[in-house]
C-alpha positions as a LaTeX table, in Angstrom:
\begin{tabular}{lrrr}
\hline
Residue & $x$ (\AA) & $y$ (\AA) & $z$ (\AA) \\
\hline
Unk1 & $-26.83$ & 38.89 & $-82.11$ \\
Unk2 & $-27.61$ & 41.26 & $-79.24$ \\
Unk3 & $-30.10$ & 43.79 & $-80.63$ \\
Unk4 & $-30.46$ & 47.05 & $-78.73$ \\
Unk5 & $-33.47$ & 49.31 & $-78.21$ \\
Unk6 & $-33.28$ & 52.14 & $-80.74$ \\
Unk7 & $-33.71$ & 55.84 & $-79.91$ \\
Unk8 & $-37.35$ & 56.89 & $-79.65$ \\
Unk9 & $-37.27$ & 58.67 & $-83.02$ \\
Unk10 & $-35.97$ & 55.54 & $-84.76$ \\
Unk11 & $-38.52$ & 53.41 & $-82.92$ \\
Unk12 & $-41.41$ & 55.57 & $-84.16$ \\
Unk13 & $-40.17$ & 55.30 & $-87.75$ \\
Unk14 & $-39.72$ & 51.54 & $-87.37$ \\
Unk15 & $-43.26$ & 51.10 & $-86.07$ \\
Unk16 & $-44.76$ & 53.06 & $-88.94$ \\
Unk17 & $-42.62$ & 51.12 & $-91.40$ \\
Unk18 & $-43.76$ & 47.82 & $-89.87$ \\
Unk19 & $-47.34$ & 49.02 & $-90.37$ \\
Unk20 & $-46.56$ & 49.42 & $-94.10$ \\
Unk21 & $-46.85$ & 53.18 & $-93.86$ \\
Unk22 & $-50.32$ & 53.19 & $-92.30$ \\
Unk23 & $-51.08$ & 55.95 & $-89.83$ \\
Unk24 & $-50.74$ & 55.05 & $-86.16$ \\
Unk25 & $-52.29$ & 56.70 & $-83.15$ \\
Unk26 & $-50.35$ & 58.28 & $-80.33$ \\
Unk27 & $-51.83$ & 55.67 & $-78.01$ \\
Unk28 & $-50.59$ & 52.75 & $-80.10$ \\
Unk29 & $-47.14$ & 54.30 & $-80.50$ \\
Unk30 & $-46.83$ & 54.93 & $-76.78$ \\
Unk31 & $-48.07$ & 51.43 & $-76.00$ \\
Unk32 & $-45.42$ & 50.01 & $-78.28$ \\
Unk33 & $-42.81$ & 52.24 & $-76.68$ \\
Unk34 & $-43.74$ & 50.94 & $-73.24$ \\
Unk35 & $-43.11$ & 47.37 & $-74.39$ \\
Unk36 & $-39.54$ & 48.41 & $-75.18$ \\
Unk37 & $-39.15$ & 50.49 & $-71.97$ \\
Unk38 & $-39.36$ & 53.78 & $-73.86$ \\
Unk39 & $-41.52$ & 56.16 & $-71.86$ \\
Unk40 & $-44.57$ & 58.01 & $-73.11$ \\
Unk41 & $-42.78$ & 61.34 & $-72.68$ \\
Unk42 & $-39.90$ & 60.17 & $-74.86$ \\
Unk43 & $-42.28$ & 58.96 & $-77.54$ \\
Unk44 & $-44.21$ & 62.24 & $-77.60$ \\
Unk45 & $-40.98$ & 64.25 & $-77.82$ \\
Unk46 & $-39.85$ & 61.99 & $-80.66$ \\
Unk47 & $-43.11$ & 62.62 & $-82.52$ \\
Unk48 & $-42.66$ & 66.38 & $-82.17$ \\
Unk49 & $-39.09$ & 66.20 & $-83.46$ \\
Unk50 & $-40.02$ & 64.02 & $-86.42$ \\
Unk51 & $-42.78$ & 66.42 & $-87.41$ \\
Unk52 & $-40.31$ & 69.31 & $-87.19$ \\
Unk53 & $-37.85$ & 67.35 & $-89.35$ \\
Unk54 & $-40.61$ & 66.76 & $-91.93$ \\
Unk55 & $-40.33$ & 63.00 & $-91.57$ \\
Unk56 & $-43.84$ & 62.68 & $-90.09$ \\
Unk57 & $-47.03$ & 64.65 & $-90.39$ \\
Unk58 & $-49.95$ & 64.77 & $-87.99$ \\
Unk59 & $-53.38$ & 63.79 & $-89.24$ \\
Unk60 & $-56.76$ & 64.21 & $-87.61$ \\
Unk61 & $-57.51$ & 62.73 & $-84.21$ \\
Unk62 & $-53.91$ & 62.24 & $-83.14$ \\
Unk63 & $-52.85$ & 60.01 & $-86.02$ \\
Unk64 & $-49.32$ & 60.19 & $-87.43$ \\
Unk65 & $-48.00$ & 59.14 & $-90.82$ \\
Unk66 & $-44.99$ & 59.73 & $-93.05$ \\
Unk67 & $-44.47$ & 63.24 & $-94.40$ \\
Unk68 & $-44.44$ & 63.46 & $-98.23$ \\
Unk69 & $-40.85$ & 64.76 & $-98.06$ \\
Unk70 & $-39.77$ & 61.57 & $-96.29$ \\
Unk71 & $-41.95$ & 59.20 & $-98.30$ \\
Unk72 & $-39.27$ & 58.10 & $-100.82$ \\
Unk73 & $-36.97$ & 57.00 & $-97.99$ \\
Unk74 & $-39.85$ & 55.34 & $-96.13$ \\
Unk75 & $-40.90$ & 53.46 & $-99.26$ \\
Unk76 & $-37.34$ & 52.29 & $-99.80$ \\
Unk77 & $-37.30$ & 50.80 & $-96.30$ \\
Unk78 & $-40.79$ & 49.31 & $-96.62$ \\
Unk79 & $-39.75$ & 47.74 & $-99.92$ \\
Unk80 & $-36.93$ & 45.72 & $-98.37$ \\
Unk81 & $-38.63$ & 42.44 & $-99.27$ \\
Unk82 & $-38.76$ & 43.33 & $-102.95$ \\
Unk83 & $-35.04$ & 43.97 & $-103.18$ \\
Unk84 & $-34.41$ & 40.50 & $-104.61$ \\
Unk85 & $-36.52$ & 41.42 & $-107.64$ \\
Unk86 & $-34.25$ & 44.40 & $-108.34$ \\
Unk87 & $-31.45$ & 42.10 & $-109.44$ \\
Unk88 & $-31.17$ & 41.23 & $-113.12$ \\
Unk89 & $-28.69$ & 39.04 & $-115.04$ \\
Unk90 & $-25.27$ & 40.61 & $-115.03$ \\
Unk91 & $-23.42$ & 41.24 & $-118.30$ \\
Unk92 & $-20.15$ & 42.18 & $-116.58$ \\
Unk93 & $-20.55$ & 45.94 & $-116.82$ \\
Unk94 & $-20.71$ & 48.49 & $-113.99$ \\
Unk95 & $-22.34$ & 51.71 & $-112.78$ \\
Unk96 & $-20.28$ & 54.50 & $-111.21$ \\
Unk97 & $-21.05$ & 57.63 & $-109.20$ \\
Unk98 & $-18.49$ & 60.37 & $-109.75$ \\
Unk99 & $-18.40$ & 63.12 & $-107.10$ \\
Unk100 & $-14.90$ & 64.69 & $-106.91$ \\
Unk101 & $-16.27$ & 68.16 & $-106.14$ \\
Unk102 & $-18.69$ & 67.31 & $-103.34$ \\
Unk103 & $-18.19$ & 69.47 & $-100.26$ \\
Unk104 & $-17.08$ & 67.75 & $-97.07$ \\
Unk105 & $-17.90$ & 70.73 & $-94.84$ \\
Unk106 & $-21.68$ & 70.21 & $-94.86$ \\
Unk107 & $-21.79$ & 67.12 & $-92.66$ \\
Unk108 & $-25.54$ & 66.57 & $-92.97$ \\
Unk109 & $-25.41$ & 66.72 & $-96.75$ \\
Unk110 & $-22.35$ & 64.44 & $-96.83$ \\
Unk111 & $-24.01$ & 61.91 & $-94.51$ \\
Unk112 & $-27.11$ & 61.74 & $-96.72$ \\
Unk113 & $-24.94$ & 61.42 & $-99.82$ \\
Unk114 & $-22.98$ & 58.52 & $-98.35$ \\
Unk115 & $-26.17$ & 56.86 & $-97.13$ \\
Unk116 & $-27.62$ & 57.00 & $-100.64$ \\
Unk117 & $-24.51$ & 55.33 & $-102.05$ \\
Unk118 & $-24.59$ & 52.67 & $-99.33$ \\
Unk119 & $-28.28$ & 51.91 & $-99.89$ \\
Unk120 & $-27.52$ & 51.01 & $-103.50$ \\
Unk121 & $-24.38$ & 49.01 & $-102.79$ \\
Unk122 & $-21.73$ & 51.40 & $-104.13$ \\
Unk123 & $-18.17$ & 51.12 & $-102.85$ \\
Unk124 & $-15.38$ & 53.66 & $-103.25$ \\
Unk125 & $-12.75$ & 52.44 & $-105.70$ \\
Unk126 & $-10.86$ & 55.72 & $-106.21$ \\
Unk127 & $-11.29$ & 59.12 & $-104.52$ \\
Unk128 & $-14.52$ & 60.59 & $-105.88$ \\
Unk129 & $-15.29$ & 57.39 & $-107.85$ \\
Unk130 & $-17.78$ & 54.83 & $-106.48$ \\
Unk131 & $-18.70$ & 51.61 & $-108.27$ \\
Unk132 & $-21.18$ & 48.73 & $-108.27$ \\
Unk133 & $-22.10$ & 45.96 & $-110.73$ \\
Unk134 & $-24.77$ & 46.99 & $-113.25$ \\
Unk135 & $-27.15$ & 44.20 & $-112.22$ \\
Unk136 & $-30.03$ & 46.31 & $-110.86$ \\
Unk137 & $-33.18$ & 46.73 & $-112.93$ \\
Unk138 & $-33.06$ & 49.82 & $-115.11$ \\
Unk139 & $-29.28$ & 50.15 & $-114.90$ \\
Unk140 & $-27.66$ & 53.55 & $-114.70$ \\
Unk141 & $-30.78$ & 55.35 & $-115.89$ \\
Unk142 & $-32.86$ & 54.03 & $-113.00$ \\
Unk143 & $-30.15$ & 54.88 & $-110.48$ \\
Unk144 & $-30.04$ & 58.45 & $-111.82$ \\
Unk145 & $-33.64$ & 58.76 & $-110.66$ \\
Unk146 & $-33.38$ & 56.84 & $-107.38$ \\
Unk147 & $-30.18$ & 58.18 & $-105.88$ \\
Unk148 & $-31.16$ & 61.88 & $-105.64$ \\
Unk149 & $-34.38$ & 60.85 & $-103.85$ \\
Unk150 & $-32.27$ & 58.94 & $-101.34$ \\
Unk151 & $-29.96$ & 61.90 & $-100.70$ \\
Unk152 & $-27.31$ & 61.93 & $-103.44$ \\
Unk153 & $-25.68$ & 65.35 & $-103.46$ \\
Unk154 & $-26.19$ & 67.79 & $-106.32$ \\
Unk155 & $-23.38$ & 67.65 & $-108.83$ \\
Unk156 & $-22.69$ & 63.92 & $-108.49$ \\
Unk157 & $-22.82$ & 62.12 & $-111.83$ \\
Unk158 & $-24.11$ & 58.58 & $-112.46$ \\
Unk159 & $-22.37$ & 56.95 & $-115.42$ \\
Unk160 & $-22.15$ & 53.53 & $-117.03$ \\
Unk161 & $-18.80$ & 51.73 & $-117.14$ \\
Unk162 & $-17.91$ & 49.00 & $-119.64$ \\
Unk163 & $-15.84$ & 45.89 & $-118.99$ \\
Unk164 & $-12.87$ & 46.14 & $-116.64$ \\
Unk165 & $-9.61$ & 44.39 & $-117.41$ \\
Unk166 & $-8.52$ & 41.39 & $-115.33$ \\
Unk167 & $-6.41$ & 43.40 & $-112.90$ \\
Unk168 & $-9.11$ & 46.01 & $-112.38$ \\
Unk169 & $-11.76$ & 43.30 & $-111.92$ \\
Unk170 & $-9.74$ & 41.55 & $-109.22$ \\
Unk171 & $-9.17$ & 44.86 & $-107.43$ \\
Unk172 & $-12.81$ & 45.92 & $-107.61$ \\
Unk173 & $-14.12$ & 42.54 & $-106.48$ \\
Unk174 & $-12.27$ & 42.99 & $-103.20$ \\
Unk175 & $-14.26$ & 46.14 & $-102.37$ \\
Unk176 & $-17.16$ & 44.09 & $-101.02$ \\
Unk177 & $-15.36$ & 41.58 & $-98.75$ \\
Unk178 & $-17.31$ & 38.64 & $-100.19$ \\
Unk179 & $-16.27$ & 36.08 & $-97.56$ \\
Unk180 & $-17.37$ & 38.40 & $-94.77$ \\
Unk181 & $-20.70$ & 39.01 & $-96.53$ \\
Unk182 & $-21.43$ & 35.30 & $-96.78$ \\
Unk183 & $-20.43$ & 34.71 & $-93.17$ \\
Unk184 & $-22.78$ & 37.51 & $-92.12$ \\
Unk185 & $-25.67$ & 35.94 & $-94.05$ \\
Unk186 & $-25.11$ & 32.73 & $-92.11$ \\
Unk187 & $-24.90$ & 34.57 & $-88.78$ \\
Unk188 & $-28.13$ & 36.48 & $-89.40$ \\
Unk189 & $-29.99$ & 33.38 & $-90.54$ \\
Unk190 & $-28.99$ & 31.52 & $-87.38$ \\
Unk191 & $-30.06$ & 34.50 & $-85.26$ \\
Unk192 & $-33.52$ & 34.44 & $-86.85$ \\
Unk193 & $-33.94$ & 30.71 & $-86.34$ \\
Unk194 & $-32.84$ & 30.93 & $-82.70$ \\
Unk195 & $-35.19$ & 33.85 & $-82.09$ \\
Unk196 & $-38.07$ & 31.91 & $-83.66$ \\
Unk197 & $-37.59$ & 29.21 & $-81.06$ \\
Unk198 & $-37.53$ & 31.75 & $-78.23$ \\
Unk199 & $-40.75$ & 33.40 & $-79.42$ \\
Unk200 & $-42.55$ & 30.11 & $-78.69$ \\
Unk201 & $-41.52$ & 30.39 & $-75.05$ \\
Unk202 & $-42.10$ & 34.11 & $-74.42$ \\
Unk203 & $-45.13$ & 35.86 & $-73.00$ \\
Unk204 & $-46.81$ & 38.19 & $-75.49$ \\
Unk205 & $-45.02$ & 41.43 & $-74.55$ \\
Unk206 & $-41.61$ & 39.75 & $-74.48$ \\
Unk207 & $-42.30$ & 38.13 & $-77.85$ \\
Unk208 & $-43.34$ & 41.49 & $-79.31$ \\
Unk209 & $-40.20$ & 43.14 & $-77.97$ \\
Unk210 & $-37.87$ & 40.48 & $-79.34$ \\
Unk211 & $-39.57$ & 40.23 & $-82.73$ \\
Unk212 & $-39.26$ & 43.98 & $-83.28$ \\
Unk213 & $-35.65$ & 44.26 & $-82.16$ \\
Unk214 & $-34.38$ & 41.20 & $-84.00$ \\
Unk215 & $-36.44$ & 41.95 & $-87.10$ \\
Unk216 & $-35.26$ & 45.56 & $-87.36$ \\
Unk217 & $-31.62$ & 44.51 & $-86.91$ \\
Unk218 & $-31.78$ & 41.93 & $-89.69$ \\
Unk219 & $-33.76$ & 44.18 & $-92.06$ \\
Unk220 & $-31.17$ & 46.94 & $-91.53$ \\
Unk221 & $-28.52$ & 44.50 & $-92.76$ \\
Unk222 & $-30.67$ & 43.52 & $-95.75$ \\
Unk223 & $-31.29$ & 47.18 & $-96.57$ \\
Unk224 & $-27.56$ & 47.79 & $-96.79$ \\
Unk225 & $-26.73$ & 44.62 & $-98.69$ \\
Unk226 & $-24.97$ & 45.51 & $-101.96$ \\
Unk227 & $-27.15$ & 43.07 & $-103.99$ \\
Unk228 & $-24.20$ & 41.60 & $-105.80$ \\
Unk229 & $-24.64$ & 39.16 & $-108.70$ \\
Unk230 & $-23.93$ & 35.45 & $-108.09$ \\
Unk231 & $-20.88$ & 35.74 & $-110.31$ \\
Unk232 & $-19.27$ & 37.78 & $-107.53$ \\
Unk233 & $-20.69$ & 36.12 & $-104.39$ \\
Unk234 & $-20.60$ & 32.51 & $-105.53$ \\
Unk235 & $-23.66$ & 31.53 & $-103.46$ \\
Unk236 & $-27.38$ & 31.97 & $-102.78$ \\
Unk237 & $-27.34$ & 32.64 & $-99.04$ \\
Unk238 & $-28.80$ & 36.13 & $-99.40$ \\
Unk239 & $-32.05$ & 34.90 & $-100.97$ \\
Unk240 & $-32.40$ & 32.33 & $-98.18$ \\
Unk241 & $-31.93$ & 35.06 & $-95.58$ \\
Unk242 & $-34.53$ & 37.31 & $-97.19$ \\
Unk243 & $-37.12$ & 34.51 & $-97.28$ \\
Unk244 & $-36.54$ & 33.60 & $-93.63$ \\
Unk245 & $-36.81$ & 37.26 & $-92.65$ \\
Unk246 & $-40.12$ & 37.52 & $-94.51$ \\
Unk247 & $-41.53$ & 34.62 & $-92.51$ \\
Unk248 & $-40.18$ & 36.10 & $-89.28$ \\
Unk249 & $-41.72$ & 39.50 & $-89.99$ \\
Unk250 & $-45.09$ & 37.98 & $-90.76$ \\
Unk251 & $-45.05$ & 36.33 & $-87.37$ \\
Unk252 & $-43.90$ & 39.54 & $-85.70$ \\
Unk253 & $-46.80$ & 41.48 & $-87.25$ \\
Unk254 & $-49.27$ & 38.92 & $-85.91$ \\
Unk255 & $-47.74$ & 39.22 & $-82.44$ \\
Unk256 & $-47.90$ & 43.03 & $-82.49$ \\
Unk257 & $-51.44$ & 42.94 & $-83.83$ \\
Unk258 & $-52.55$ & 40.86 & $-80.86$ \\
Unk259 & $-50.70$ & 43.07 & $-78.44$ \\
Unk260 & $-52.15$ & 46.34 & $-79.73$ \\
Unk261 & $-55.59$ & 44.74 & $-79.78$ \\
Unk262 & $-55.31$ & 44.33 & $-76.02$ \\
Unk263 & $-54.27$ & 40.72 & $-75.53$ \\
Unk264 & $-52.03$ & 40.09 & $-72.54$ \\
Unk265 & $-51.27$ & 36.38 & $-72.73$ \\
Unk266 & $-49.05$ & 34.29 & $-74.98$ \\
\hline
\end{tabular}
């Protein structure tokens, strides 16, 4: 894994997410940006843009936090660790999103729509017909509430689907590339373990930099995991990855806490 420094706007959102949605000062955000070689000017421009986009709002004394309009998305990201608890025993049924009339000319709307589907593990089976196993808590009814908050386009319908026949099941199972998923879990887990060993050798700023970049890269993968039932994946690697990421993030928070408190040594 070779994580890259994100754009300043993404970095600001990541830092606020890592702080569990707490407000952060301009000084702390700029200090964090400097650790990742993102200049103060870039960070301040990013803050202005995010306020204009209604993703952040400015509080008193130069503090920034998530804007109410962006809060559902922020909470979804901050809740990455709880994603395992979303999964319930699978009875073999499915949930579909049907959107044959969605416009493809509004690129922003289409991007948000597709992101919402991806964040809940849907895959396109037929044109305008997206499917996932019905193994998330609350089933179709819960997804009817969640998906619009994540950007699902108006007019898309969320419906329950009963059992598929054997041919359909085999075809649908291939939508998620199970072997590639399991290989990716293994790759990410090894990347975390290797980074853990490097953190022991780094000075404080280098450790903070690596913990943020590696952590955000792995969490992004977890956020987009389809949360498939064991009957489809055939293994428990995802739960192992989530637990290791939790431990890694706890260490990363301690490192960043020391850095922002003014420590300069390992």
